[in-house]
PDB file of C-alpha atoms in Angstrom:
ATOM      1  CA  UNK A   1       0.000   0.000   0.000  1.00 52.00           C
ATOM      2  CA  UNK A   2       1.614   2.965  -0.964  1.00 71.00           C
ATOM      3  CA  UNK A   3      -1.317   5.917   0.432  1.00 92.00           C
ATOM      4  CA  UNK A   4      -0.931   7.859   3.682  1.00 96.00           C
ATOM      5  CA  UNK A   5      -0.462   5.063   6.756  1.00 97.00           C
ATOM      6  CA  UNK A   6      -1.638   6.257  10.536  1.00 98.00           C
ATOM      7  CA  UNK A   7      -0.551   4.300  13.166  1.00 97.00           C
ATOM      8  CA  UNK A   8      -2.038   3.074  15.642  1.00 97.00           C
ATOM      9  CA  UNK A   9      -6.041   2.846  14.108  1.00 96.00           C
ATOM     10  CA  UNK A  10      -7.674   3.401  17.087  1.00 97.00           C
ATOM     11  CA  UNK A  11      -6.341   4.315  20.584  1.00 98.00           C
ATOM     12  CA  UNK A  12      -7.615   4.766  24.068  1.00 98.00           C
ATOM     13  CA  UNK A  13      -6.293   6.604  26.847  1.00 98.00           C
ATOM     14  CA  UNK A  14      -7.095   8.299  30.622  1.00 98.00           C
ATOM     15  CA  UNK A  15      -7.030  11.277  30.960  1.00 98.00           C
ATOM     16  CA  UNK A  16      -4.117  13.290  31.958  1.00 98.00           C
ATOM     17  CA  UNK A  17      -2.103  10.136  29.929  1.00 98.00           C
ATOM     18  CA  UNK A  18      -0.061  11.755  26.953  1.00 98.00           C
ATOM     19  CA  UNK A  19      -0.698  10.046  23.146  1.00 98.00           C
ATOM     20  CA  UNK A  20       1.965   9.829  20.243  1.00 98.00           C
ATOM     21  CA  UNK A  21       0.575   9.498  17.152  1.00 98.00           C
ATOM     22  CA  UNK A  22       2.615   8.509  13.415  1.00 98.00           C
ATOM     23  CA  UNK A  23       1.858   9.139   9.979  1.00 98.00           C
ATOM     24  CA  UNK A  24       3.915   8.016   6.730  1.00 97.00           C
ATOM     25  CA  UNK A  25       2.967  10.157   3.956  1.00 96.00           C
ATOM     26  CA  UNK A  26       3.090   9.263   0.266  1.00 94.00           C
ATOM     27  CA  UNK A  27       6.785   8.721   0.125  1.00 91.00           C
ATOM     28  CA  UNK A  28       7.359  11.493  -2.640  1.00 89.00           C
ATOM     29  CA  UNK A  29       5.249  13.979  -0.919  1.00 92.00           C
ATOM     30  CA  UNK A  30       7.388  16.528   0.781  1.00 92.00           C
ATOM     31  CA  UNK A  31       3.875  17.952   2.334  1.00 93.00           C
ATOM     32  CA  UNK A  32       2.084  16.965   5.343  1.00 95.00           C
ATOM     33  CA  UNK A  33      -0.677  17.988   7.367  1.00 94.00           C
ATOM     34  CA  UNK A  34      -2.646  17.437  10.096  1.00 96.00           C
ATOM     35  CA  UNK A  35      -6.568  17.444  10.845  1.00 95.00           C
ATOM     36  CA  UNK A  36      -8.772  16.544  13.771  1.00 96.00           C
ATOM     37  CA  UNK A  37     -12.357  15.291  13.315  1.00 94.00           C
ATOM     38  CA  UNK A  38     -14.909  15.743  15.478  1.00 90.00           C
ATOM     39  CA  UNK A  39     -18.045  13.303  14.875  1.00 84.00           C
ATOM     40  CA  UNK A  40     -20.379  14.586  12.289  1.00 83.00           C
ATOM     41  CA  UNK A  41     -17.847  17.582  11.035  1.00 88.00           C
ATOM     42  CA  UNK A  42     -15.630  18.224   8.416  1.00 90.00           C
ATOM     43  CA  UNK A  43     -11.642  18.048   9.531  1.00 93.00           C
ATOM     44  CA  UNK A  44     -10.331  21.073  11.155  1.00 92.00           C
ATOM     45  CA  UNK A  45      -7.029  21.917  10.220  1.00 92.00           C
ATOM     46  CA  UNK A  46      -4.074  22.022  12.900  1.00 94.00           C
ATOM     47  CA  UNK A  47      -0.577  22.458  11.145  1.00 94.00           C
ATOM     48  CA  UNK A  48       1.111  21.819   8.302  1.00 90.00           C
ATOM     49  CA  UNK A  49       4.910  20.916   7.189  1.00 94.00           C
ATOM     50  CA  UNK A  50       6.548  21.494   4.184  1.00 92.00           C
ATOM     51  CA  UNK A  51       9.525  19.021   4.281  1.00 93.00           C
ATOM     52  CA  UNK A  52      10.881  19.145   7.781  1.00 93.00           C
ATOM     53  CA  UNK A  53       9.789  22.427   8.816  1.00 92.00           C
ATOM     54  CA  UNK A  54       6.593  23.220  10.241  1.00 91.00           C
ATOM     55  CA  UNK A  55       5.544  26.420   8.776  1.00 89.00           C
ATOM     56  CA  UNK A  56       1.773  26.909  10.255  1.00 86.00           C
ATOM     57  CA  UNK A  57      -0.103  25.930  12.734  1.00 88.00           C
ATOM     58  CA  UNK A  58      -4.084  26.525  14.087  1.00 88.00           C
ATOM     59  CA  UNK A  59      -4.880  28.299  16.992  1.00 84.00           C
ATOM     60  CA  UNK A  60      -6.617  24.445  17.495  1.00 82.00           C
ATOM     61  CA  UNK A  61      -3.066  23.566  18.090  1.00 84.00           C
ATOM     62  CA  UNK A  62      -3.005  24.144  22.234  1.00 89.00           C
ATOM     63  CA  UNK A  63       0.264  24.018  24.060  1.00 92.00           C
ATOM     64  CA  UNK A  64      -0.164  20.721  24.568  1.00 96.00           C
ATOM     65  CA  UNK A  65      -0.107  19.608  21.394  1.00 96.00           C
ATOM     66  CA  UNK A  66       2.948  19.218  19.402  1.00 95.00           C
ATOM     67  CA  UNK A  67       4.010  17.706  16.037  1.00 96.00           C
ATOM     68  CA  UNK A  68       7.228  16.996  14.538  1.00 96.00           C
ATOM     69  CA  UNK A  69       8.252  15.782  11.224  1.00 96.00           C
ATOM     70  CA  UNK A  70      12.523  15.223  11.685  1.00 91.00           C
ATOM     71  CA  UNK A  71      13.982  13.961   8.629  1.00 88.00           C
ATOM     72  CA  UNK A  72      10.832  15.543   6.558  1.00 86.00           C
ATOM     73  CA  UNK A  73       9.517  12.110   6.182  1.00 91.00           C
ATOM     74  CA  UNK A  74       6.897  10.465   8.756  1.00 96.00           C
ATOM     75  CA  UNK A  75       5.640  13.401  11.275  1.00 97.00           C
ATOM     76  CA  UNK A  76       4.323  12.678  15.068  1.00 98.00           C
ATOM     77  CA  UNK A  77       1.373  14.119  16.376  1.00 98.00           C
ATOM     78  CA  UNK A  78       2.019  14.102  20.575  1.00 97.00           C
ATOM     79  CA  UNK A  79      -1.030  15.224  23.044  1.00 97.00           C
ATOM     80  CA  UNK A  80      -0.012  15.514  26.430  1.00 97.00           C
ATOM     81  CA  UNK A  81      -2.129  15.876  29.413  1.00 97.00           C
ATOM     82  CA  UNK A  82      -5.249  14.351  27.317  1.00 98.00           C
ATOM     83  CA  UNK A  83      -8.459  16.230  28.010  1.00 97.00           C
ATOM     84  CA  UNK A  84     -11.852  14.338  27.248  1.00 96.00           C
ATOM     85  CA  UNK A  85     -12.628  17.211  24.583  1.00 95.00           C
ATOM     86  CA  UNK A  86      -8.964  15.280  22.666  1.00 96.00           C
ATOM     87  CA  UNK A  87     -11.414  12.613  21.618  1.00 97.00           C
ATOM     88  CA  UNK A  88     -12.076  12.713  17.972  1.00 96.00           C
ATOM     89  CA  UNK A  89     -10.506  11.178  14.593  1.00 96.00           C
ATOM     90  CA  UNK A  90      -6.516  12.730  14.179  1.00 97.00           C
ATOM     91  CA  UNK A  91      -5.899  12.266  10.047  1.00 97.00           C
ATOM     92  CA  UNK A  92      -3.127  12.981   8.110  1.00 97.00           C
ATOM     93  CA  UNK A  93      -2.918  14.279   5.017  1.00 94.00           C
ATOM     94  CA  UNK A  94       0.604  14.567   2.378  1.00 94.00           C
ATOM     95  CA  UNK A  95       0.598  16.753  -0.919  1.00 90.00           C
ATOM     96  CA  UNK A  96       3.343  17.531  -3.611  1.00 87.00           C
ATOM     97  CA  UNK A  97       4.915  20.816  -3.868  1.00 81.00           C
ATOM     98  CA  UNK A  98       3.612  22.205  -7.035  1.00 75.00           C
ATOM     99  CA  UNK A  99       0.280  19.838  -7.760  1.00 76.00           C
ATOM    100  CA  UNK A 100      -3.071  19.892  -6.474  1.00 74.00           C
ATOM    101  CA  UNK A 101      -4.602  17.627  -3.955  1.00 79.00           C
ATOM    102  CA  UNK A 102      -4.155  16.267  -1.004  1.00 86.00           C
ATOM    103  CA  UNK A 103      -4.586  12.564   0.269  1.00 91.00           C
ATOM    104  CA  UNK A 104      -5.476  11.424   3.431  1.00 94.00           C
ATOM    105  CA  UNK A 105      -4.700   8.993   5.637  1.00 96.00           C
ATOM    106  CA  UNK A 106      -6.938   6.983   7.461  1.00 95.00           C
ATOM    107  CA  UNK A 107      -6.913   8.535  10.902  1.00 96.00           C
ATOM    108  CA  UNK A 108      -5.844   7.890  14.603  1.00 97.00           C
ATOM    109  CA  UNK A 109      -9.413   7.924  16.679  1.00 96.00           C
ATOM    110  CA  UNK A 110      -8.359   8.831  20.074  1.00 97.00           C
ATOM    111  CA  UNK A 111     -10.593   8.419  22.632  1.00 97.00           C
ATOM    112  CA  UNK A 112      -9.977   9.560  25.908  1.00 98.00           C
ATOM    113  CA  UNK A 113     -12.060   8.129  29.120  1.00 97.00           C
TER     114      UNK A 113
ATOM    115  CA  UNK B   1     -12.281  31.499   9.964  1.00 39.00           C
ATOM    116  CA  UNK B   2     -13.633  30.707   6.646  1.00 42.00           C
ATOM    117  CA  UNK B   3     -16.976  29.157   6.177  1.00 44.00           C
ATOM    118  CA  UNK B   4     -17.437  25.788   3.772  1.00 50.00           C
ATOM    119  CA  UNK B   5     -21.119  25.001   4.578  1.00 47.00           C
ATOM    120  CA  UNK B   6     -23.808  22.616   2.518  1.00 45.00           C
ATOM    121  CA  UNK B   7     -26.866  22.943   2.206  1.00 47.00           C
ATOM    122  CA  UNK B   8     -28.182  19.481   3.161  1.00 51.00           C
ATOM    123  CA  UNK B   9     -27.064  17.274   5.582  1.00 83.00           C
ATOM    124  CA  UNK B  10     -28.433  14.047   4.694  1.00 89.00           C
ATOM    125  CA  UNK B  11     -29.548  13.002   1.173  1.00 92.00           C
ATOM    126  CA  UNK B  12     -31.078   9.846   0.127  1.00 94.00           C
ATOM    127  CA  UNK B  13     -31.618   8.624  -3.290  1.00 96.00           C
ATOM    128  CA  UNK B  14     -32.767   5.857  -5.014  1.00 97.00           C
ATOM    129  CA  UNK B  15     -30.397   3.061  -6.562  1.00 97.00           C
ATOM    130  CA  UNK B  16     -29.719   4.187 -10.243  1.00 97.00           C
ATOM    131  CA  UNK B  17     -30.798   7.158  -9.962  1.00 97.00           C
ATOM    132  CA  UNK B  18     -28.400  10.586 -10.006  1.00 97.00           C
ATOM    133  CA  UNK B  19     -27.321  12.714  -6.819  1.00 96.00           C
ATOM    134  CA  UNK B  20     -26.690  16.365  -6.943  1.00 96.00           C
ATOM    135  CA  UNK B  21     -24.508  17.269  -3.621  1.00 95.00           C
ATOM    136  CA  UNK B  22     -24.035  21.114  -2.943  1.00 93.00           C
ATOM    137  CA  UNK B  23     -21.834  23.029  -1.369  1.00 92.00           C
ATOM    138  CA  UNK B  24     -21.851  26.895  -0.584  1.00 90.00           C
ATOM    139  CA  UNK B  25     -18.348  28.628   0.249  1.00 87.00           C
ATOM    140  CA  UNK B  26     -17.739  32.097   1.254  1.00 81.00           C
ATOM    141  CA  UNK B  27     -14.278  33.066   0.336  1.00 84.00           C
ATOM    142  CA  UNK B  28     -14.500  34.767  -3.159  1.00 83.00           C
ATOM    143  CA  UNK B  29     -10.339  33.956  -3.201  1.00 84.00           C
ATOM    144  CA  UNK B  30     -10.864  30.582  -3.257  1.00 86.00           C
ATOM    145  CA  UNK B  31      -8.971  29.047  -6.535  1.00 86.00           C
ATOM    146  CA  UNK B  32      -9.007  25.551  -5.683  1.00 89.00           C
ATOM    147  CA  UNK B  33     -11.829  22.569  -4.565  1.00 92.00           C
ATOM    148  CA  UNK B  34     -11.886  19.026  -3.819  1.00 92.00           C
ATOM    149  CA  UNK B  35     -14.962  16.687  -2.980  1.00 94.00           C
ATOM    150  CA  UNK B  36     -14.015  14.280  -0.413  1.00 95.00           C
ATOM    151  CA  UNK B  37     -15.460  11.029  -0.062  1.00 96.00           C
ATOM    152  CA  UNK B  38     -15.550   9.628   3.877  1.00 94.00           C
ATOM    153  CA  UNK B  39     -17.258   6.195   4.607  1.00 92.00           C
ATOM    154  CA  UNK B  40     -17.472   4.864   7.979  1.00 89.00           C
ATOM    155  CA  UNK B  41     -14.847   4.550  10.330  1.00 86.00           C
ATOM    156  CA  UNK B  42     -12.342   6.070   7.454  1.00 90.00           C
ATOM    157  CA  UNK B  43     -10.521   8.449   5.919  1.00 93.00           C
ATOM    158  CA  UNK B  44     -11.641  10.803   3.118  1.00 93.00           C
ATOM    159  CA  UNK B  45     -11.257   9.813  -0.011  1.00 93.00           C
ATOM    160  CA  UNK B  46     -10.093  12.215  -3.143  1.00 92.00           C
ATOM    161  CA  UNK B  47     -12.857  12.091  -5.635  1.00 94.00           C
ATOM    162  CA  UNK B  48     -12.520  15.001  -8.087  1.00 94.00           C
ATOM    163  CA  UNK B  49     -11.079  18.361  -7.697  1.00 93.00           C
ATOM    164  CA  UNK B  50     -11.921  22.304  -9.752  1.00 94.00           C
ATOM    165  CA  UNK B  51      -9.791  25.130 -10.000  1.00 91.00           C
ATOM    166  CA  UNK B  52     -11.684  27.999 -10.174  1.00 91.00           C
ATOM    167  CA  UNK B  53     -10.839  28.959 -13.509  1.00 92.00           C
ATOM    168  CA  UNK B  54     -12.973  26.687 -14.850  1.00 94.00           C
ATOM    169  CA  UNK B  55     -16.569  25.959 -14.141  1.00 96.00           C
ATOM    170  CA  UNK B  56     -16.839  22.323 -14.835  1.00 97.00           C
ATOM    171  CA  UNK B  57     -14.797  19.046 -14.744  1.00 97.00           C
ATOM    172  CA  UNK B  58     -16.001  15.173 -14.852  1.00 97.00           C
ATOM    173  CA  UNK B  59     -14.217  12.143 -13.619  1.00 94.00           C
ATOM    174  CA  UNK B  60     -15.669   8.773 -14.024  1.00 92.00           C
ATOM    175  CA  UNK B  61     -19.465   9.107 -13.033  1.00 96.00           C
ATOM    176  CA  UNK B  62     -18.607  12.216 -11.598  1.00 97.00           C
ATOM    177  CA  UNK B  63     -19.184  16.082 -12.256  1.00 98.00           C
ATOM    178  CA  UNK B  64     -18.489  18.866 -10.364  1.00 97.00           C
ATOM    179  CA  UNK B  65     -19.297  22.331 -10.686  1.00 97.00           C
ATOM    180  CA  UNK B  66     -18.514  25.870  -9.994  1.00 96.00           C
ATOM    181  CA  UNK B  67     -20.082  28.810  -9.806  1.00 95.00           C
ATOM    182  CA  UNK B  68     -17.997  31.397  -9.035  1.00 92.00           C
ATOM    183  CA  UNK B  69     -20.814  34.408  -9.034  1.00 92.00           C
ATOM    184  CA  UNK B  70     -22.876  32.394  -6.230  1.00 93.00           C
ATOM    185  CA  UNK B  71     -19.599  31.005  -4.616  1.00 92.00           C
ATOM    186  CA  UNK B  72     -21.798  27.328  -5.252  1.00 93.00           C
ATOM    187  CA  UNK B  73     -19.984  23.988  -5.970  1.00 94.00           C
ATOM    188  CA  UNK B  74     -21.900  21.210  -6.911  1.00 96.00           C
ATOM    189  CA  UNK B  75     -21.176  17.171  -7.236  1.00 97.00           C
ATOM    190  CA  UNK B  76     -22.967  15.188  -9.180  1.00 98.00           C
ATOM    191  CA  UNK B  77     -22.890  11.339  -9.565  1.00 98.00           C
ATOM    192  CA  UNK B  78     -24.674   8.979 -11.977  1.00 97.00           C
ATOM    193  CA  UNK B  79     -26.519   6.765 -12.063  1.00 97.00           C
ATOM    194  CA  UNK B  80     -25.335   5.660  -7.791  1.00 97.00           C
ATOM    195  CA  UNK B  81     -24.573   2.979  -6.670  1.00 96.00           C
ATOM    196  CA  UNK B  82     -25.089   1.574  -2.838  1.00 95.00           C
ATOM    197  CA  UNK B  83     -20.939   1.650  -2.360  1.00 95.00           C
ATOM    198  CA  UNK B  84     -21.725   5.803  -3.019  1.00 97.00           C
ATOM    199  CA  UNK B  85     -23.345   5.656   0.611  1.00 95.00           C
ATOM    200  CA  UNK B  86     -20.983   7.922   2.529  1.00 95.00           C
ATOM    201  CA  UNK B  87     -20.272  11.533   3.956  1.00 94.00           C
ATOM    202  CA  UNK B  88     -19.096  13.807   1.241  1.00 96.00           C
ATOM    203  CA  UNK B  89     -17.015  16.909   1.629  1.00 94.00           C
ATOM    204  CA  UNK B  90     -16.125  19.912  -0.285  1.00 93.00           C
ATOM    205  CA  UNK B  91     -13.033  21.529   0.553  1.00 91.00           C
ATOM    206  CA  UNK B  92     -12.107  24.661   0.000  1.00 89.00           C
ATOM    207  CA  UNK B  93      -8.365  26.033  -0.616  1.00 83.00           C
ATOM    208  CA  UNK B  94      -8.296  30.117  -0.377  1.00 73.00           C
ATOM    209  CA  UNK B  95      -4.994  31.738  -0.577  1.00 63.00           C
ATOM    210  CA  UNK B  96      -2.418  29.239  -1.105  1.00 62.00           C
ATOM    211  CA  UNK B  97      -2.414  25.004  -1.208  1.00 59.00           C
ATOM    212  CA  UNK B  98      -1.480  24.555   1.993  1.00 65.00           C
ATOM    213  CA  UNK B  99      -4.373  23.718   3.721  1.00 79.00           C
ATOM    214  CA  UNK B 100      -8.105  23.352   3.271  1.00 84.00           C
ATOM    215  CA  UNK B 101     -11.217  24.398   4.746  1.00 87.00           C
ATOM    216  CA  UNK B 102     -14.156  21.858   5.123  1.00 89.00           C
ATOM    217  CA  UNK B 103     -17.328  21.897   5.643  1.00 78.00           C
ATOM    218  CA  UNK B 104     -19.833  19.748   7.997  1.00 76.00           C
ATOM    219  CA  UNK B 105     -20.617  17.084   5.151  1.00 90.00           C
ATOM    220  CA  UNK B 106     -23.795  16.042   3.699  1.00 93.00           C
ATOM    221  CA  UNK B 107     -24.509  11.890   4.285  1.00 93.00           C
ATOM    222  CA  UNK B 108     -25.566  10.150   1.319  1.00 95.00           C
ATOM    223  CA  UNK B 109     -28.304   7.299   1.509  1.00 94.00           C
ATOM    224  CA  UNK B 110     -28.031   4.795  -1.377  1.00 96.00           C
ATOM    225  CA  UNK B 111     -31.295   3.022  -1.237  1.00 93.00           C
ATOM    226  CA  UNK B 112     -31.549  -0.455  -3.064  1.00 89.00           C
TER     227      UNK B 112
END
């Protein structure tokens, strides 16, 4: 399979526990970014990277959340602290530089109890 | 923040038959669209995409359109199918292609 991979599928933590999440883009895609779906919306945006550097990020994105994409490959997503309003679907999404469209993973669902 | 709203939320059509999905955006910068396809439990999935200097594009039993005036986009599918049963999204890219606004998603019932 050669699309967006998410790891883990599905995860489920306390709160106050803190969450790492992985994507692997599209291994030619030097774009990544990441969403967070609530049930019954469309996915918010929360940052983007453009090979290794992360150059924007929502206001979505609280200090507890932080992502990180090293080598411009495969990015983590961390949450620390978990909240109960952290539960929804995390996706990722990679792009090429200079073409249209963006492919997306398919997602993380967190749920925190 | 920007606005990507529909105007239905759920939609149900008969087997065969041909869906019309819309879509209402309100940044007038917009230049670039996608319809997303998201079934249960997954990701979206690309379906077609418009630049906004055209007005129409088809894919394989897909169409979508713009209209730029009314800041409208429209899918439509033929003749669908029961696999067509999903949440579809249009997403809306104003400024630059770095990231996309979406909308809530209107949930499409494929009846047999």
């Amino acid at each position: 399979d050669t699309g967006v991979s998410q790891d883990p599928r599905h995860k489920i933590t306390k709160r106050g526990q803190n969450v790492t999440f992985r994507c692997d883009p599209i291994s030619e895609h030097n774009r990544l970014y990441w969403y967070r779906q609530t049930l019954g919306q469309g996915p918010e945006f929360l940052t983007y990277f453009q090979n290794e550097a992360q150059l924007e990020k929502s206001r979505l994105l609280s200090d507890r959340f932080s992502a990180e994409r090293p080598k411009g490959s495969f990015s983590t997503l961390e949450i620390q602290r978990t909240e109960q309003g952290d539960s929804a679907m995390y996706l990722c999404a990679s792009s090429l530089e200079g073409t249209l469209g963006a492919f997306f993973g398919q997602g993380t669902r967190l749920t925190v109890v | 923040g920007e606005s990507v709203g529909l105007h239905l939320p759920t939609l149900s059509v008969q087997e065969g038959d041909n869906s019309i999905i819309n879509c209402a955006y309100s940044n007038s910068a917009s230049d670039y669209f996608i319809w997303y396809k998201q079934e249960s439990g997954k990701g979206p999935q690309f379906i077609i995409d418009i630049r906004s200097n055209m007005d129409k594009r088809q894919g394989q039993r897909v169409t979508v359109l713009l209209n730029k005036t009314v800041k409208h986009l429209s899918l439509q599918i033929a003749a669908t199918q029961p696999g067509d049963s999903a949440v579809y999204f249009c997403a809306e890219n104003p400024y630059n292609f770095n990231k996309f606004y979406f909308g809530s998603g209107t949930k499409l019932n494929v009846k047999p």
